[in-house]
Amino acid sequence: MKIIHIERLVSIGPFPRSREWKRIRSGMHDAIRAVDWPPGTGKFTIYPQSGKRRGEGNGVKPIKNECLARLREQGWEAESAFDVLGTANPGDLDAVFQAKAGAVAMEWKTGNISSSHRAR
């Protein structure tokens, strides 16, 4: 899978320029790029199927789960929450890594408008 866009929501202080961030970011990118579809093919192909029957379509969840499994191998927590700059908790995020400088979060978005509407 390729990375089209990265949206940084909070990027303050020296951490964004640190070696630790570069290592974490590299691990995130590796986990995303390693996702293949269909599983085991070594490439990423979306099929124009309706997905109305089990086993058809492309399935956001299995694609996301492969990435999350790779992140967990690097010490990330899946479906985890944390306080954002002392404000209200945004709810569970797809993946959170506890760095020395604080939490790093990753939220998986597919470009599917309905998934964006469900996000908190």
mmCIF file of N, CA and C in Angstrom:
data_model
loop_
_atom_site.group_PDB
_atom_site.id
_atom_site.type_symbol
_atom_site.label_atom_id
_atom_site.label_comp_id
_atom_site.label_asym_id
_atom_site.label_seq_id
_atom_site.Cartn_x
_atom_site.Cartn_y
_atom_site.Cartn_z
ATOM 1 N N MET A 1 0.848 -1.164 0.000
ATOM 2 C CA MET A 1 0.000 0.000 0.000
ATOM 3 C C MET A 1 0.896 1.231 0.000
ATOM 4 N N LYS A 2 0.451 2.284 -0.653
ATOM 5 C CA LYS A 2 1.248 3.513 -0.656
ATOM 6 C C LYS A 2 0.573 4.594 0.176
ATOM 7 N N ILE A 3 1.385 5.498 0.655
ATOM 8 C CA ILE A 3 0.903 6.600 1.486
ATOM 9 C C ILE A 3 0.627 7.791 0.578
ATOM 10 N N ILE A 4 -0.604 8.267 0.594
ATOM 11 C CA ILE A 4 -1.020 9.391 -0.247
ATOM 12 C C ILE A 4 -0.898 10.718 0.491
ATOM 13 N N HIS A 5 -1.306 10.733 1.764
ATOM 14 C CA HIS A 5 -1.355 11.993 2.506
ATOM 15 C C HIS A 5 -1.133 11.724 3.991
ATOM 16 N N ILE A 6 -0.395 12.587 4.634
ATOM 17 C CA ILE A 6 -0.192 12.523 6.081
ATOM 18 C C ILE A 6 -0.711 13.822 6.670
ATOM 19 N N GLU A 7 -1.569 13.709 7.671
ATOM 20 C CA GLU A 7 -2.128 14.888 8.333
ATOM 21 C C GLU A 7 -1.625 14.920 9.771
ATOM 22 N N ARG A 8 -0.796 15.875 10.085
ATOM 23 C CA ARG A 8 -0.308 16.039 11.461
ATOM 24 C C ARG A 8 -1.284 16.943 12.203
ATOM 25 N N LEU A 9 -1.859 16.424 13.273
ATOM 26 C CA LEU A 9 -2.819 17.207 14.041
ATOM 27 C C LEU A 9 -2.139 18.027 15.123
ATOM 28 N N VAL A 10 -1.111 17.467 15.748
ATOM 29 C CA VAL A 10 -0.354 18.178 16.773
ATOM 30 C C VAL A 10 1.115 17.911 16.507
ATOM 31 N N SER A 11 1.886 18.959 16.325
ATOM 32 C CA SER A 11 3.321 18.825 16.047
ATOM 33 C C SER A 11 4.024 20.030 16.661
ATOM 34 N N ILE A 12 4.383 19.897 17.955
ATOM 35 C CA ILE A 12 4.974 21.031 18.667
ATOM 36 C C ILE A 12 6.256 20.615 19.382
ATOM 37 N N GLY A 13 7.080 21.585 19.695
ATOM 38 C CA GLY A 13 8.301 21.334 20.453
ATOM 39 C C GLY A 13 9.374 20.642 19.630
ATOM 40 N N PRO A 14 10.400 20.117 20.294
ATOM 41 C CA PRO A 14 11.526 19.507 19.592
ATOM 42 C C PRO A 14 11.258 18.087 19.083
ATOM 43 N N PHE A 15 10.205 17.429 19.578
ATOM 44 C CA PHE A 15 9.963 16.031 19.213
ATOM 45 C C PHE A 15 9.869 15.785 17.705
ATOM 46 N N PRO A 16 9.162 16.621 16.928
ATOM 47 C CA PRO A 16 9.056 16.359 15.488
ATOM 48 C C PRO A 16 10.404 16.336 14.755
ATOM 49 N N ARG A 17 11.451 16.860 15.379
ATOM 50 C CA ARG A 17 12.779 16.846 14.750
ATOM 51 C C ARG A 17 13.698 15.794 15.385
ATOM 52 N N SER A 18 13.180 15.014 16.322
ATOM 53 C CA SER A 18 14.008 14.078 17.087
ATOM 54 C C SER A 18 14.263 12.763 16.347
ATOM 55 N N ARG A 19 15.314 12.090 16.764
ATOM 56 C CA ARG A 19 15.617 10.752 16.224
ATOM 57 C C ARG A 19 14.515 9.768 16.578
ATOM 58 N N GLU A 20 13.973 9.915 17.796
ATOM 59 C CA GLU A 20 12.897 9.011 18.215
ATOM 60 C C GLU A 20 11.711 9.122 17.262
ATOM 61 N N TRP A 21 11.302 10.351 16.907
ATOM 62 C CA TRP A 21 10.187 10.529 15.982
ATOM 63 C C TRP A 21 10.523 9.933 14.616
ATOM 64 N N LYS A 22 11.728 10.153 14.133
ATOM 65 C CA LYS A 22 12.108 9.605 12.824
ATOM 66 C C LYS A 22 12.021 8.085 12.824
ATOM 67 N N ARG A 23 12.420 7.444 13.938
ATOM 68 C CA ARG A 23 12.343 5.987 14.049
ATOM 69 C C ARG A 23 10.878 5.531 14.086
ATOM 70 N N ILE A 24 10.045 6.212 14.882
ATOM 71 C CA ILE A 24 8.628 5.861 14.988
ATOM 72 C C ILE A 24 7.934 6.049 13.640
ATOM 73 N N ARG A 25 8.180 7.194 12.996
ATOM 74 C CA ARG A 25 7.569 7.476 11.686
ATOM 75 C C ARG A 25 7.975 6.429 10.662
ATOM 76 N N SER A 26 9.241 6.054 10.655
ATOM 77 C CA SER A 26 9.718 5.033 9.722
ATOM 78 C C SER A 26 8.998 3.702 9.955
ATOM 79 N N GLY A 27 8.806 3.341 11.229
ATOM 80 C CA GLY A 27 8.084 2.110 11.549
ATOM 81 C C GLY A 27 6.635 2.156 11.104
ATOM 82 N N MET A 28 5.995 3.327 11.254
ATOM 83 C CA MET A 28 4.616 3.493 10.787
ATOM 84 C C MET A 28 4.547 3.311 9.276
ATOM 85 N N HIS A 29 5.441 3.971 8.576
ATOM 86 C CA HIS A 29 5.450 3.879 7.117
ATOM 87 C C HIS A 29 5.703 2.446 6.665
ATOM 88 N N ASP A 30 6.627 1.747 7.334
ATOM 89 C CA ASP A 30 6.899 0.346 6.987
ATOM 90 C C ASP A 30 5.656 -0.516 7.176
ATOM 91 N N ALA A 31 4.923 -0.298 8.286
ATOM 92 C CA ALA A 31 3.716 -1.081 8.561
ATOM 93 C C ALA A 31 2.651 -0.836 7.495
ATOM 94 N N ILE A 32 2.502 0.400 7.063
ATOM 95 C CA ILE A 32 1.511 0.730 6.031
ATOM 96 C C ILE A 32 1.921 0.133 4.689
ATOM 97 N N ARG A 33 3.165 0.323 4.311
ATOM 98 C CA ARG A 33 3.633 -0.171 3.009
ATOM 99 C C ARG A 33 3.621 -1.693 2.916
ATOM 100 N N ALA A 34 3.680 -2.379 4.062
ATOM 101 C CA ALA A 34 3.694 -3.843 4.061
ATOM 102 C C ALA A 34 2.311 -4.448 3.834
ATOM 103 N N VAL A 35 1.256 -3.636 3.935
ATOM 104 C CA VAL A 35 -0.101 -4.150 3.749
ATOM 105 C C VAL A 35 -0.289 -4.550 2.294
ATOM 106 N N ASP A 36 -0.721 -5.788 2.101
ATOM 107 C CA ASP A 36 -1.028 -6.241 0.742
ATOM 108 C C ASP A 36 -2.477 -6.714 0.683
ATOM 109 N N TRP A 37 -3.042 -6.654 -0.519
ATOM 110 C CA TRP A 37 -4.426 -7.086 -0.741
ATOM 111 C C TRP A 37 -4.558 -7.609 -2.143
ATOM 112 N N PRO A 38 -5.097 -8.767 -2.322
ATOM 113 C CA PRO A 38 -5.471 -9.743 -1.316
ATOM 114 C C PRO A 38 -4.258 -10.207 -0.505
ATOM 115 N N PRO A 39 -4.508 -10.672 0.723
ATOM 116 C CA PRO A 39 -3.407 -11.071 1.602
ATOM 117 C C PRO A 39 -2.489 -12.108 0.958
ATOM 118 N N GLY A 40 -1.192 -11.900 1.161
ATOM 119 C CA GLY A 40 -0.204 -12.847 0.664
ATOM 120 C C GLY A 40 0.255 -12.630 -0.761
ATOM 121 N N THR A 41 -0.276 -11.602 -1.436
ATOM 122 C CA THR A 41 0.086 -11.383 -2.839
ATOM 123 C C THR A 41 1.327 -10.520 -3.003
ATOM 124 N N GLY A 42 1.690 -9.755 -1.967
ATOM 125 C CA GLY A 42 2.834 -8.860 -2.072
ATOM 126 C C GLY A 42 2.541 -7.593 -2.850
ATOM 127 N N LYS A 43 1.278 -7.372 -3.195
ATOM 128 C CA LYS A 43 0.892 -6.135 -3.884
ATOM 129 C C LYS A 43 -0.457 -5.686 -3.339
ATOM 130 N N PHE A 44 -0.921 -4.538 -3.792
ATOM 131 C CA PHE A 44 -2.184 -4.007 -3.301
ATOM 132 C C PHE A 44 -3.096 -3.734 -4.482
ATOM 133 N N THR A 45 -4.159 -4.535 -4.594
ATOM 134 C CA THR A 45 -5.084 -4.427 -5.713
ATOM 135 C C THR A 45 -6.509 -4.312 -5.188
ATOM 136 N N ILE A 46 -7.201 -3.265 -5.580
ATOM 137 C CA ILE A 46 -8.609 -3.089 -5.222
ATOM 138 C C ILE A 46 -9.443 -3.633 -6.372
ATOM 139 N N TYR A 47 -10.400 -4.473 -6.030
ATOM 140 C CA TYR A 47 -11.262 -5.076 -7.042
ATOM 141 C C TYR A 47 -12.615 -4.380 -7.075
ATOM 142 N N PRO A 48 -13.150 -4.135 -8.267
ATOM 143 C CA PRO A 48 -14.449 -3.465 -8.394
ATOM 144 C C PRO A 48 -15.595 -4.440 -8.121
ATOM 145 N N GLN A 49 -15.742 -4.846 -6.859
ATOM 146 C CA GLN A 49 -16.805 -5.768 -6.475
ATOM 147 C C GLN A 49 -17.733 -5.075 -5.500
ATOM 148 N N SER A 50 -18.949 -5.574 -5.455
ATOM 149 C CA SER A 50 -19.947 -4.943 -4.590
ATOM 150 C C SER A 50 -19.667 -5.175 -3.116
ATOM 151 N N GLY A 51 -19.096 -6.307 -2.778
ATOM 152 C CA GLY A 51 -18.837 -6.611 -1.380
ATOM 153 C C GLY A 51 -20.087 -6.947 -0.593
ATOM 154 N N LYS A 52 -21.179 -7.235 -1.284
ATOM 155 C CA LYS A 52 -22.429 -7.502 -0.579
ATOM 156 C C LYS A 52 -22.476 -8.902 0.019
ATOM 157 N N ARG A 53 -21.675 -9.800 -0.514
ATOM 158 C CA ARG A 53 -21.619 -11.148 0.053
ATOM 159 C C ARG A 53 -20.274 -11.336 0.726
ATOM 160 N N ARG A 54 -20.258 -12.179 1.767
ATOM 161 C CA ARG A 54 -19.022 -12.451 2.494
ATOM 162 C C ARG A 54 -17.967 -12.985 1.537
ATOM 163 N N GLY A 55 -16.747 -12.422 1.669
ATOM 164 C CA GLY A 55 -15.652 -12.874 0.809
ATOM 165 C C GLY A 55 -15.502 -12.047 -0.450
ATOM 166 N N GLU A 56 -16.497 -11.218 -0.738
ATOM 167 C CA GLU A 56 -16.401 -10.337 -1.895
ATOM 168 C C GLU A 56 -15.960 -8.958 -1.428
ATOM 169 N N GLY A 57 -15.633 -8.122 -2.364
ATOM 170 C CA GLY A 57 -15.245 -6.760 -2.022
ATOM 171 C C GLY A 57 -13.841 -6.699 -1.467
ATOM 172 N N ASN A 58 -13.500 -5.551 -0.906
ATOM 173 C CA ASN A 58 -12.125 -5.316 -0.499
ATOM 174 C C ASN A 58 -11.929 -5.286 1.010
ATOM 175 N N GLY A 59 -12.895 -4.897 1.768
ATOM 176 C CA GLY A 59 -12.845 -4.996 3.214
ATOM 177 C C GLY A 59 -11.863 -4.081 3.908
ATOM 178 N N VAL A 60 -12.353 -2.996 4.492
ATOM 179 C CA VAL A 60 -11.498 -2.060 5.220
ATOM 180 C C VAL A 60 -10.881 -2.738 6.434
ATOM 181 N N LYS A 61 -11.680 -3.492 7.180
ATOM 182 C CA LYS A 61 -11.208 -4.071 8.435
ATOM 183 C C LYS A 61 -10.005 -5.006 8.254
ATOM 184 N N PRO A 62 -10.026 -5.967 7.323
ATOM 185 C CA PRO A 62 -8.844 -6.827 7.194
ATOM 186 C C PRO A 62 -7.603 -6.070 6.726
ATOM 187 N N ILE A 63 -7.784 -5.035 5.937
ATOM 188 C CA ILE A 63 -6.640 -4.233 5.479
ATOM 189 C C ILE A 63 -6.064 -3.458 6.669
ATOM 190 N N LYS A 64 -6.929 -2.820 7.443
ATOM 191 C CA LYS A 64 -6.498 -2.071 8.623
ATOM 192 C C LYS A 64 -5.857 -3.004 9.648
ATOM 193 N N ASN A 65 -6.448 -4.172 9.861
ATOM 194 C CA ASN A 65 -5.943 -5.103 10.869
ATOM 195 C C ASN A 65 -4.532 -5.579 10.561
ATOM 196 N N GLU A 66 -4.196 -5.739 9.289
ATOM 197 C CA GLU A 66 -2.836 -6.150 8.933
ATOM 198 C C GLU A 66 -1.835 -5.072 9.352
ATOM 199 N N CYS A 67 -2.163 -3.832 9.106
ATOM 200 C CA CYS A 67 -1.296 -2.722 9.512
ATOM 201 C C CYS A 67 -1.174 -2.671 11.034
ATOM 202 N N LEU A 68 -2.288 -2.801 11.740
ATOM 203 C CA LEU A 68 -2.262 -2.742 13.199
ATOM 204 C C LEU A 68 -1.447 -3.886 13.791
ATOM 205 N N ALA A 69 -1.509 -5.061 13.199
ATOM 206 C CA ALA A 69 -0.711 -6.196 13.687
ATOM 207 C C ALA A 69 0.775 -5.875 13.592
ATOM 208 N N ARG A 70 1.177 -5.250 12.512
ATOM 209 C CA ARG A 70 2.588 -4.877 12.345
ATOM 210 C C ARG A 70 2.995 -3.785 13.330
ATOM 211 N N LEU A 71 2.091 -2.860 13.613
ATOM 212 C CA LEU A 71 2.388 -1.820 14.600
ATOM 213 C C LEU A 71 2.508 -2.421 16.004
ATOM 214 N N ARG A 72 1.635 -3.388 16.337
ATOM 215 C CA ARG A 72 1.723 -4.034 17.657
ATOM 216 C C ARG A 72 3.078 -4.718 17.838
ATOM 217 N N GLU A 73 3.633 -5.266 16.769
ATOM 218 C CA GLU A 73 4.964 -5.884 16.837
ATOM 219 C C GLU A 73 6.033 -4.858 17.224
ATOM 220 N N GLN A 74 5.755 -3.580 16.972
ATOM 221 C CA GLN A 74 6.699 -2.499 17.283
ATOM 222 C C GLN A 74 6.395 -1.843 18.638
ATOM 223 N N GLY A 75 5.429 -2.385 19.375
ATOM 224 C CA GLY A 75 5.120 -1.851 20.695
ATOM 225 C C GLY A 75 3.922 -0.916 20.759
ATOM 226 N N TRP A 76 3.184 -0.788 19.665
ATOM 227 C CA TRP A 76 1.995 0.062 19.653
ATOM 228 C C TRP A 76 0.843 -0.660 20.352
ATOM 229 N N GLU A 77 -0.118 0.120 20.873
ATOM 230 C CA GLU A 77 -1.356 -0.421 21.425
ATOM 231 C C GLU A 77 -2.474 -0.128 20.439
ATOM 232 N N ALA A 78 -3.263 -1.150 20.115
ATOM 233 C CA ALA A 78 -4.396 -0.964 19.202
ATOM 234 C C ALA A 78 -5.637 -0.571 19.996
ATOM 235 N N GLU A 79 -6.493 0.233 19.375
ATOM 236 C CA GLU A 79 -7.749 0.685 19.984
ATOM 237 C C GLU A 79 -7.490 1.234 21.383
ATOM 238 N N SER A 80 -6.697 2.271 21.441
ATOM 239 C CA SER A 80 -6.283 2.862 22.709
ATOM 240 C C SER A 80 -6.645 4.345 22.731
ATOM 241 N N ALA A 81 -6.748 4.888 23.932
ATOM 242 C CA ALA A 81 -7.108 6.301 24.083
ATOM 243 C C ALA A 81 -6.039 7.031 24.884
ATOM 244 N N PHE A 82 -6.003 8.354 24.754
ATOM 245 C CA PHE A 82 -5.129 9.194 25.569
ATOM 246 C C PHE A 82 -5.666 10.616 25.556
ATOM 247 N N ASP A 83 -5.264 11.402 26.543
ATOM 248 C CA ASP A 83 -5.683 12.807 26.602
ATOM 249 C C ASP A 83 -4.905 13.609 25.571
ATOM 250 N N VAL A 84 -5.594 14.478 24.866
ATOM 251 C CA VAL A 84 -4.968 15.327 23.860
ATOM 252 C C VAL A 84 -4.730 16.696 24.480
ATOM 253 N N LEU A 85 -3.484 16.987 24.793
ATOM 254 C CA LEU A 85 -3.099 18.278 25.368
ATOM 255 C C LEU A 85 -3.986 18.691 26.537
ATOM 256 N N GLY A 86 -4.339 17.704 27.383
ATOM 257 C CA GLY A 86 -5.119 17.992 28.576
ATOM 258 C C GLY A 86 -6.582 18.280 28.325
ATOM 259 N N THR A 87 -7.059 18.073 27.112
ATOM 260 C CA THR A 87 -8.466 18.329 26.801
ATOM 261 C C THR A 87 -9.242 17.022 26.851
ATOM 262 N N ALA A 88 -10.450 17.074 26.401
ATOM 263 C CA ALA A 88 -11.315 15.896 26.416
ATOM 264 C C ALA A 88 -10.702 14.752 25.619
ATOM 265 N N ASN A 89 -10.954 13.569 26.094
ATOM 266 C CA ASN A 89 -10.476 12.364 25.430
ATOM 267 C C ASN A 89 -11.214 12.196 24.100
ATOM 268 N N PRO A 90 -10.488 11.987 22.991
ATOM 269 C CA PRO A 90 -11.149 11.847 21.695
ATOM 270 C C PRO A 90 -11.752 10.468 21.467
ATOM 271 N N GLY A 91 -11.664 9.573 22.438
ATOM 272 C CA GLY A 91 -12.130 8.202 22.251
ATOM 273 C C GLY A 91 -10.984 7.334 21.771
ATOM 274 N N ASP A 92 -11.272 6.071 21.544
ATOM 275 C CA ASP A 92 -10.227 5.153 21.111
ATOM 276 C C ASP A 92 -9.706 5.521 19.730
ATOM 277 N N LEU A 93 -8.396 5.488 19.609
ATOM 278 C CA LEU A 93 -7.725 5.710 18.334
ATOM 279 C C LEU A 93 -7.229 4.361 17.832
ATOM 280 N N ASP A 94 -7.023 4.242 16.537
ATOM 281 C CA ASP A 94 -6.627 2.953 15.972
ATOM 282 C C ASP A 94 -5.340 2.429 16.582
ATOM 283 N N ALA A 95 -4.339 3.276 16.773
ATOM 284 C CA ALA A 95 -3.070 2.828 17.347
ATOM 285 C C ALA A 95 -2.403 3.974 18.093
ATOM 286 N N VAL A 96 -1.803 3.657 19.249
ATOM 287 C CA VAL A 96 -1.104 4.650 20.064
ATOM 288 C C VAL A 96 0.230 4.059 20.497
ATOM 289 N N PHE A 97 1.293 4.854 20.348
ATOM 290 C CA PHE A 97 2.632 4.463 20.794
ATOM 291 C C PHE A 97 3.065 5.435 21.877
ATOM 292 N N GLN A 98 3.514 4.918 23.003
ATOM 293 C CA GLN A 98 3.974 5.766 24.100
ATOM 294 C C GLN A 98 5.465 6.038 23.922
ATOM 295 N N ALA A 99 5.790 7.176 23.339
ATOM 296 C CA ALA A 99 7.179 7.594 23.145
ATOM 297 C C ALA A 99 7.678 8.256 24.426
ATOM 298 N N LYS A 100 8.976 8.473 24.518
ATOM 299 C CA LYS A 100 9.539 9.146 25.696
ATOM 300 C C LYS A 100 8.940 10.537 25.870
ATOM 301 N N ALA A 101 8.680 11.217 24.768
ATOM 302 C CA ALA A 101 8.163 12.587 24.809
ATOM 303 C C ALA A 101 6.648 12.651 24.954
ATOM 304 N N GLY A 102 5.962 11.514 24.872
ATOM 305 C CA GLY A 102 4.506 11.497 24.950
ATOM 306 C C GLY A 102 3.919 10.539 23.934
ATOM 307 N N ALA A 103 2.618 10.592 23.795
ATOM 308 C CA ALA A 103 1.921 9.648 22.928
ATOM 309 C C ALA A 103 1.978 10.069 21.462
ATOM 310 N N VAL A 104 2.108 9.061 20.598
ATOM 311 C CA VAL A 104 2.004 9.237 19.151
ATOM 312 C C VAL A 104 0.810 8.385 18.727
ATOM 313 N N ALA A 105 -0.117 8.960 17.974
ATOM 314 C CA ALA A 105 -1.324 8.235 17.583
ATOM 315 C C ALA A 105 -1.427 8.123 16.074
ATOM 316 N N MET A 106 -2.060 7.041 15.638
ATOM 317 C CA MET A 106 -2.327 6.851 14.215
ATOM 318 C C MET A 106 -3.787 6.444 14.062
ATOM 319 N N GLU A 107 -4.481 7.109 13.167
ATOM 320 C CA GLU A 107 -5.874 6.797 12.870
ATOM 321 C C GLU A 107 -5.950 6.399 11.410
ATOM 322 N N TRP A 108 -6.547 5.269 11.131
ATOM 323 C CA TRP A 108 -6.631 4.708 9.786
ATOM 324 C C TRP A 108 -7.849 5.276 9.084
ATOM 325 N N LYS A 109 -7.652 5.908 7.946
ATOM 326 C CA LYS A 109 -8.764 6.428 7.149
ATOM 327 C C LYS A 109 -8.617 5.926 5.729
ATOM 328 N N THR A 110 -9.729 5.513 5.144
ATOM 329 C CA THR A 110 -9.699 4.896 3.821
ATOM 330 C C THR A 110 -10.068 5.842 2.697
ATOM 331 N N GLY A 111 -10.619 6.972 3.030
ATOM 332 C CA GLY A 111 -11.149 7.838 1.978
ATOM 333 C C GLY A 111 -12.634 7.601 1.781
ATOM 334 N N ASN A 112 -13.170 6.595 2.472
ATOM 335 C CA ASN A 112 -14.594 6.303 2.424
ATOM 336 C C ASN A 112 -15.304 7.349 3.284
ATOM 337 N N ILE A 113 -16.175 8.114 2.711
ATOM 338 C CA ILE A 113 -16.815 9.221 3.414
ATOM 339 C C ILE A 113 -17.579 8.755 4.644
ATOM 340 N N SER A 114 -18.181 7.570 4.603
ATOM 341 C CA SER A 114 -18.944 7.115 5.765
ATOM 342 C C SER A 114 -18.031 6.854 6.954
ATOM 343 N N SER A 115 -16.790 6.392 6.724
ATOM 344 C CA SER A 115 -15.884 6.158 7.854
ATOM 345 C C SER A 115 -15.459 7.482 8.477
ATOM 346 N N SER A 116 -15.338 8.527 7.691
ATOM 347 C CA SER A 116 -14.984 9.841 8.232
ATOM 348 C C SER A 116 -16.112 10.398 9.090
ATOM 349 N N HIS A 117 -17.342 10.142 8.708
ATOM 350 C CA HIS A 117 -18.480 10.629 9.482
ATOM 351 C C HIS A 117 -18.586 9.926 10.826
ATOM 352 N N ARG A 118 -18.114 8.677 10.908
ATOM 353 C CA ARG A 118 -18.176 7.941 12.169
ATOM 354 C C ARG A 118 -17.054 8.339 13.115
ATOM 355 N N ALA A 119 -15.965 8.910 12.600
ATOM 356 C CA ALA A 119 -14.815 9.253 13.454
ATOM 357 C C ALA A 119 -15.208 10.348 14.429
ATOM 358 N N ARG A 120 -14.658 10.278 15.643
ATOM 359 C CA ARG A 120 -14.944 11.320 16.637
ATOM 360 C C ARG A 120 -13.897 12.385 16.574
#
